[in-house]
Amino acid sequence: MKEERIIIIGNGVAGITTARHLRKRSNCRITVISSESKHFFSRTALMYIYMGHMKYEHTKPYSDDFWEKNRIELLQARVDEIQPNEKQLKLADGETLSYDKLVIATGSKTATYGWKGLELEGVQGLYSLHDLQQMEINTKGIQNAVVVGGGLIGVEMAEMLHSRGIHVKFLVREDRFWGSVLPKEEGELIGNHLISEGIELRYQTELDEIIGEGKVQTIKTKSGETINCDFVGICTGVKPNVDFLRNSALEIDKGILVDEYLQTNLPDIYAAGDCAQLRNARKGRKAIEAVWYVGKMMGEVLGATLAGSPTKYNPGHWFNSAKFFQIEYQTYGEVPANLSSGQASLYWQASQKEKALRVVYESESRKLIGIHAFGIRLSHPQCDSWLKTGIQMSELINELPKANFDPEFYENPFPEVQQTFSRQLKEPQL
Amino acid sequence: MKVNSSIAIANGPPVSMNTLQKIGAAMGTFGLLIVLISATSFDFPNPALWLTIALTAMAGGIVIYSKGLYDHKSAGIQNDGVWLKSSSNRGLIAWMSGIALTVFYILLYFYPQTLGLREGDNVGIISLFDPLSKLLSGNPASQWFIYGALYTLCIAFFGVKFFWKYRHNRYQKLRTISVVFFQTAFAFLIPEFMSRLNSESFALPYYDLKNIWPLNYYNFYGYRVDEFISAGSIGTALLIFGILSILVITPILTYFYGKRWYCSWVCGCGGLAETAGDPYRHLSDKSLFAWKVERWVIHLVLVFVVLMTSAVIYSFLHDDPSKYWLGPDAFLMGMVGILILVFGLVWFFRRDELKKDVKIAAPAALIVILGLVGIHYLFDQRLFLFDPYKLREWYGFLIGAVFSGVIGVGFYPLLGSRVWCRFGCPMAAILGMQQRFFSRFRITTNGGQCISCGNCSTYCEMGIDVKAYAQKGQNIVRSSCVGCGICSAVCPRGVLKLENKEDTGASRYDSNPITFGNGEVKLNP
Ligand SMILES: Cc1cc2nc3c(=O)[nH]c(=O)nc-3n(C[C@H](O)[C@H](O)[C@H](O)COP(=O)(O)OP(=O)(O)OC[C@H]3O[C@@H](n4cnc5c(N)ncnc54)[C@H](O)[C@@H]3O)c2cc1C
Ligand code: SF4
Ligand code: SF4
């Protein structure tokens, strides 16, 4: 019998986790095709390369001999087209490869919104290694930069530029930092931190147009203000990198539509990671979640499915983390920017330090639905188990110190948090 | 509010120095220059004054430089530009400093007369340090006094720099205070003061109490044991303390806290690595090959030091049996007993956790040692076949001088700061074995939060690929981990926590290959 061949497009965390877990369970032939780099690297670490904390090779999660040892073939090439009827794909150099099963894990790309001047030199997003190289060139010797879009990549880009002494004007659409995700107090906490670091934050400011001759010189905001700059970072989000599949028979909305087994509408074709869009997302979770962990979890699921044990994607409670300059952030469960009806929250913020903690619960049952922290490390297993059991607020307040994951000898904020929360819980809910 | 314009490093990577850094560097260089000029046997008119100027300039230079480096930055991780600077990325500056340090060590160990050591009045650098030595112990300086003084100065003032760098992190701050304290008090001042107590009839050996055998490989050499014994009850107490240090104190503390209590809180080698060596910590080799070399070399050094010390002790007990309370055969049997006990404990309780090569190498080492003892008794051959004093000489040269000094510190800027601690130190080998098998210490991984960014592995001075564990959701239980806590500090996602938890068995390092929270997936369905 001919050896089954599985081809994976994309060597990001989704594609590689699929390959690894498939290999743990199966002896089939695995080929990973990716255009960006030969080896898997951690996209989340791009900023650290620019800032000089690491070199590219340090960001590879596995050493270079891992692939041969695990018989995972790597092919650095670009896939131009998939031909599902023939069960084959076409590479940019014209070569065709046939597969038995195909995994599409092509990730995202920078989302832009049709602004004028995007093609100018010095205007770019940050997603790929190529973007990083571009940024190295575009920021050489410059003084002033504008970063558009107050999300996670935006703040990373601001920190990168800042580390090289480049003055950053940071345009944020909402009235606070990351207003679509963070509640007011937290958004302000981070905003003020960025300001204290020397970032010029512009709230409620949107990009209208980028102006320059060949190279960017100014931008115009929607309110008509012009800002001179040598660099514009576009960080207004990412979108699934699926354009090359648009005229195939694959069903695609924003991303490639997949069922709970991560299967597309076509037989033997699956999708995972940033490029996949769930037809039916679970309660409290989105159809596309462009984060590292989701790619990793989908890969684990898909590895099992491809190896013959069909497994549903069931990611459990949402979690995520980030770092805003010096402030670490971790979140578990649902902590919405604005509470919906039937939800209430308790919030503590240190008076001197940049630390905060919020819990969100159902007002009726007083059961926990989300917790996040700034400047305090929380234990993932602990928070997850509270979310699973739906712990009551009064009990949670007692137990809270169990979630402390700060390094030893750190000042313990929990007694104060507990006091504040107990007091707030007694106050009448608005 | 801080204003961004205070950072005068626009244009390119943050590698150029600001004004304060330049002043600091100039001061430090000036201090160093005074010392170097004295090496040309130039006689300073007032050595005490010039020495004070030199030491103050060096210390002040480091402090001012640190202020320039960190003060204008907000508290937090300060690794900007580490891989872009020549000094910390094995560039020209790194090579030059490496060569300079190496030359210094070679002169120190093998050509102290070039530093001005003389039978009568010292000259050169050593004479420059005479005033300080006389102040402390009443005796003229030796090359070792200079070494101790400079070493302590480095730990103390690069300690200030480190403290500044990690001012947001209490674990790092306390640890730094601790190493500075132990170096200054235990390694430098107390022994100097102790030798003040010495008289015609009473002489304690120079004893740094925290320097434990086998790191302090000469602690039980005959001349020292004689000195201990002849110093009456204080001396005997010190001798007993030296034995208890390794047999009782070390195992207890390592059980509760891991090897870090010593390696990154107390030890002088560790102290230098953590302070002066900190800018080079990321240079440690993370490859699997380096790990293999490490495991073999460090354990061979351990076997070497055990054999050498046993041979030396056996031979002086043997040569002069009337002098000592312990007979040579009883000693040898005791040693063999301890070895068998340790081996037995590991084999009995932790055999399943031993790697394949250890399962062969460890019994082989034991059999060779027992065999050598057997040959000695049965065939009346010399113990361990070699002249104990030759063994001692080789050990002192190869391990004591070349490995721990010339390579260990001289190569800081090229190989990283913990080469000796990782590949050579027999004390680290003992502590590490215990940490791996019988200790509460581990680095806990926080569920599924790791993003495989690689910061932890990059900044682990021991070359541990921390990320390889963290991204699997597995705790880190590695014999070489010195518990410096830097991996935890640099992790941008709050994934790593150094902990002493009660469970000491296999659950300490259970691995979970599926991301935490990923409900439906089972590895073995
Ligand atoms: C700067 C930055 C910081 C981030 N930080 C975080 C963070 O802190 N935490 C977090 O959870 N997430 C973070 N993310 C998001 C996270 O990195 C992504 O969600 C994740 O990497 C997506 O993985 P993936 O495998 O789906 O896709 P990708 O990593 O994008 O991999 C897809 C690969 O497929 C290749 N490819 C695409 N099309 C083709 C083709 N036609 N032919 C061949 N190859 C192709 C691409 O070149 C790419 O290499 C960050 C993202 C960025 C850009
Ligand atoms: S694993 Fe962490 S604590 Fe241990 S030596 Fe490495 S960096 Fe230090
Ligand atoms: S530094 Fe933290 S997030 Fe990065 S690889 Fe290490 S454990 Fe994972």
PDB file of N, CA and C in Angstrom, chain A residues 201-234:
ATOM      1  N   LEU A 201       0.210  59.367  22.991  1.00  0.00           N
ATOM      2  CA  LEU A 201      -1.045  58.667  22.692  1.00  0.00           C
ATOM      3  C   LEU A 201      -2.076  59.653  22.190  1.00  0.00           C
ATOM      4  N   ARG A 202      -2.730  59.330  21.087  1.00  0.00           N
ATOM      5  CA  ARG A 202      -3.800  60.186  20.580  1.00  0.00           C
ATOM      6  C   ARG A 202      -5.082  59.373  20.562  1.00  0.00           C
ATOM      7  N   TYR A 203      -5.936  59.624  21.556  1.00  0.00           N
ATOM      8  CA  TYR A 203      -7.207  58.911  21.584  1.00  0.00           C
ATOM      9  C   TYR A 203      -8.141  59.474  20.532  1.00  0.00           C
ATOM     10  N   GLN A 204      -9.148  58.719  20.208  1.00  0.00           N
ATOM     11  CA  GLN A 204     -10.201  59.149  19.268  1.00  0.00           C
ATOM     12  C   GLN A 204      -9.623  59.814  18.032  1.00  0.00           C
ATOM     13  N   THR A 205      -8.579  59.200  17.543  1.00  0.00           N
ATOM     14  CA  THR A 205      -7.932  59.732  16.353  1.00  0.00           C
ATOM     15  C   THR A 205      -7.857  58.613  15.328  1.00  0.00           C
ATOM     16  N   GLU A 206      -8.345  58.894  14.135  1.00  0.00           N
ATOM     17  CA  GLU A 206      -8.327  57.857  13.105  1.00  0.00           C
ATOM     18  C   GLU A 206      -7.569  58.334  11.888  1.00  0.00           C
ATOM     19  N   LEU A 207      -6.936  57.402  11.257  1.00  0.00           N
ATOM     20  CA  LEU A 207      -6.180  57.715  10.050  1.00  0.00           C
ATOM     21  C   LEU A 207      -7.151  57.988   8.905  1.00  0.00           C
ATOM     22  N   ASP A 208      -6.819  59.005   8.112  1.00  0.00           N
ATOM     23  CA  ASP A 208      -7.645  59.261   6.937  1.00  0.00           C
ATOM     24  C   ASP A 208      -6.858  58.990   5.663  1.00  0.00           C
ATOM     25  N   GLU A 209      -5.619  59.466   5.661  1.00  0.00           N
ATOM     26  CA  GLU A 209      -4.873  59.382   4.409  1.00  0.00           C
ATOM     27  C   GLU A 209      -3.382  59.527   4.717  1.00  0.00           C
ATOM     28  N   ILE A 210      -2.573  58.862   3.898  1.00  0.00           N
ATOM     29  CA  ILE A 210      -1.118  58.964   4.070  1.00  0.00           C
ATOM     30  C   ILE A 210      -0.574  59.733   2.867  1.00  0.00           C
ATOM     31  N   ILE A 211       0.254  60.702   3.143  1.00  0.00           N
ATOM     32  CA  ILE A 211       0.682  61.594   2.073  1.00  0.00           C
ATOM     33  C   ILE A 211       2.202  61.573   1.939  1.00  0.00           C
ATOM     34  N   GLY A 212       2.683  61.626   0.727  1.00  0.00           N
ATOM     35  CA  GLY A 212       4.115  61.681   0.505  1.00  0.00           C
ATOM     36  C   GLY A 212       4.425  61.473  -0.956  1.00  0.00           C
ATOM     37  N   GLU A 213       5.701  61.706  -1.303  1.00  0.00           N
ATOM     38  CA  GLU A 213       6.083  61.437  -2.681  1.00  0.00           C
ATOM     39  C   GLU A 213       7.087  60.307  -2.672  1.00  0.00           C
ATOM     40  N   GLY A 214       6.642  59.145  -3.069  1.00  0.00           N
ATOM     41  CA  GLY A 214       7.513  57.979  -2.987  1.00  0.00           C
ATOM     42  C   GLY A 214       7.629  57.499  -1.556  1.00  0.00           C
ATOM     43  N   LYS A 215       7.890  58.427  -0.658  1.00  0.00           N
ATOM     44  CA  LYS A 215       8.099  58.093   0.735  1.00  0.00           C
ATOM     45  C   LYS A 215       7.078  58.861   1.578  1.00  0.00           C
ATOM     46  N   VAL A 216       6.684  58.279   2.691  1.00  0.00           N
ATOM     47  CA  VAL A 216       5.701  58.961   3.520  1.00  0.00           C
ATOM     48  C   VAL A 216       6.289  60.244   4.116  1.00  0.00           C
ATOM     49  N   GLN A 217       5.463  61.300   4.119  1.00  0.00           N
ATOM     50  CA  GLN A 217       5.901  62.564   4.735  1.00  0.00           C
ATOM     51  C   GLN A 217       4.954  63.011   5.841  1.00  0.00           C
ATOM     52  N   THR A 218       3.683  62.820   5.584  1.00  0.00           N
ATOM     53  CA  THR A 218       2.673  63.257   6.550  1.00  0.00           C
ATOM     54  C   THR A 218       1.520  62.274   6.545  1.00  0.00           C
ATOM     55  N   ILE A 219       0.758  62.316   7.598  1.00  0.00           N
ATOM     56  CA  ILE A 219      -0.537  61.660   7.529  1.00  0.00           C
ATOM     57  C   ILE A 219      -1.598  62.683   7.885  1.00  0.00           C
ATOM     58  N   LYS A 220      -2.806  62.397   7.403  1.00  0.00           N
ATOM     59  CA  LYS A 220      -3.925  63.247   7.761  1.00  0.00           C
ATOM     60  C   LYS A 220      -4.887  62.399   8.574  1.00  0.00           C
ATOM     61  N   THR A 221      -5.403  62.963   9.664  1.00  0.00           N
ATOM     62  CA  THR A 221      -6.379  62.217  10.455  1.00  0.00           C
ATOM     63  C   THR A 221      -7.782  62.610  10.012  1.00  0.00           C
ATOM     64  N   LYS A 222      -8.763  61.847  10.503  1.00  0.00           N
ATOM     65  CA  LYS A 222     -10.146  62.110  10.088  1.00  0.00           C
ATOM     66  C   LYS A 222     -10.608  63.495  10.523  1.00  0.00           C
ATOM     67  N   SER A 223     -10.006  64.012  11.584  1.00  0.00           N
ATOM     68  CA  SER A 223     -10.414  65.343  12.024  1.00  0.00           C
ATOM     69  C   SER A 223      -9.658  66.436  11.266  1.00  0.00           C
ATOM     70  N   GLY A 224      -8.836  66.021  10.320  1.00  0.00           N
ATOM     71  CA  GLY A 224      -8.190  67.000   9.469  1.00  0.00           C
ATOM     72  C   GLY A 224      -6.791  67.411   9.913  1.00  0.00           C
ATOM     73  N   GLU A 225      -6.378  66.911  11.034  1.00  0.00           N
ATOM     74  CA  GLU A 225      -5.037  67.247  11.534  1.00  0.00           C
ATOM     75  C   GLU A 225      -3.976  66.565  10.656  1.00  0.00           C
ATOM     76  N   THR A 226      -2.854  67.226  10.444  1.00  0.00           N
ATOM     77  CA  THR A 226      -1.767  66.544   9.747  1.00  0.00           C
ATOM     78  C   THR A 226      -0.607  66.316  10.709  1.00  0.00           C
ATOM     79  N   ILE A 227       0.030  65.159  10.566  1.00  0.00           N
ATOM     80  CA  ILE A 227       1.166  64.815  11.427  1.00  0.00           C
ATOM     81  C   ILE A 227       2.324  64.417  10.537  1.00  0.00           C
ATOM     82  N   ASN A 228       3.444  65.089  10.704  1.00  0.00           N
ATOM     83  CA  ASN A 228       4.618  64.728   9.914  1.00  0.00           C
ATOM     84  C   ASN A 228       5.283  63.493  10.502  1.00  0.00           C
ATOM     85  N   CYS A 229       5.722  62.602   9.648  1.00  0.00           N
ATOM     86  CA  CYS A 229       6.392  61.390  10.154  1.00  0.00           C
ATOM     87  C   CYS A 229       7.178  60.727   9.032  1.00  0.00           C
ATOM     88  N   ASP A 230       8.098  59.844   9.434  1.00  0.00           N
ATOM     89  CA  ASP A 230       8.918  59.123   8.461  1.00  0.00           C
ATOM     90  C   ASP A 230       8.494  57.669   8.356  1.00  0.00           C
ATOM     91  N   PHE A 231       7.539  57.297   9.185  1.00  0.00           N
ATOM     92  CA  PHE A 231       7.159  55.891   9.223  1.00  0.00           C
ATOM     93  C   PHE A 231       5.720  55.784   9.696  1.00  0.00           C
ATOM     94  N   VAL A 232       4.951  54.908   9.054  1.00  0.00           N
ATOM     95  CA  VAL A 232       3.590  54.658   9.526  1.00  0.00           C
ATOM     96  C   VAL A 232       3.409  53.158   9.730  1.00  0.00           C
ATOM     97  N   GLY A 233       3.132  52.770  10.948  1.00  0.00           N
ATOM     98  CA  GLY A 233       2.879  51.363  11.250  1.00  0.00           C
ATOM     99  C   GLY A 233       1.381  51.111  11.228  1.00  0.00           C
ATOM    100  N   ILE A 234       0.962  50.194  10.376  1.00  0.00           N
ATOM    101  CA  ILE A 234      -0.462  49.892  10.272  1.00  0.00           C
ATOM    102  C   ILE A 234      -0.760  48.685  11.150  1.00  0.00           C
TER     103      ILE A 234
END
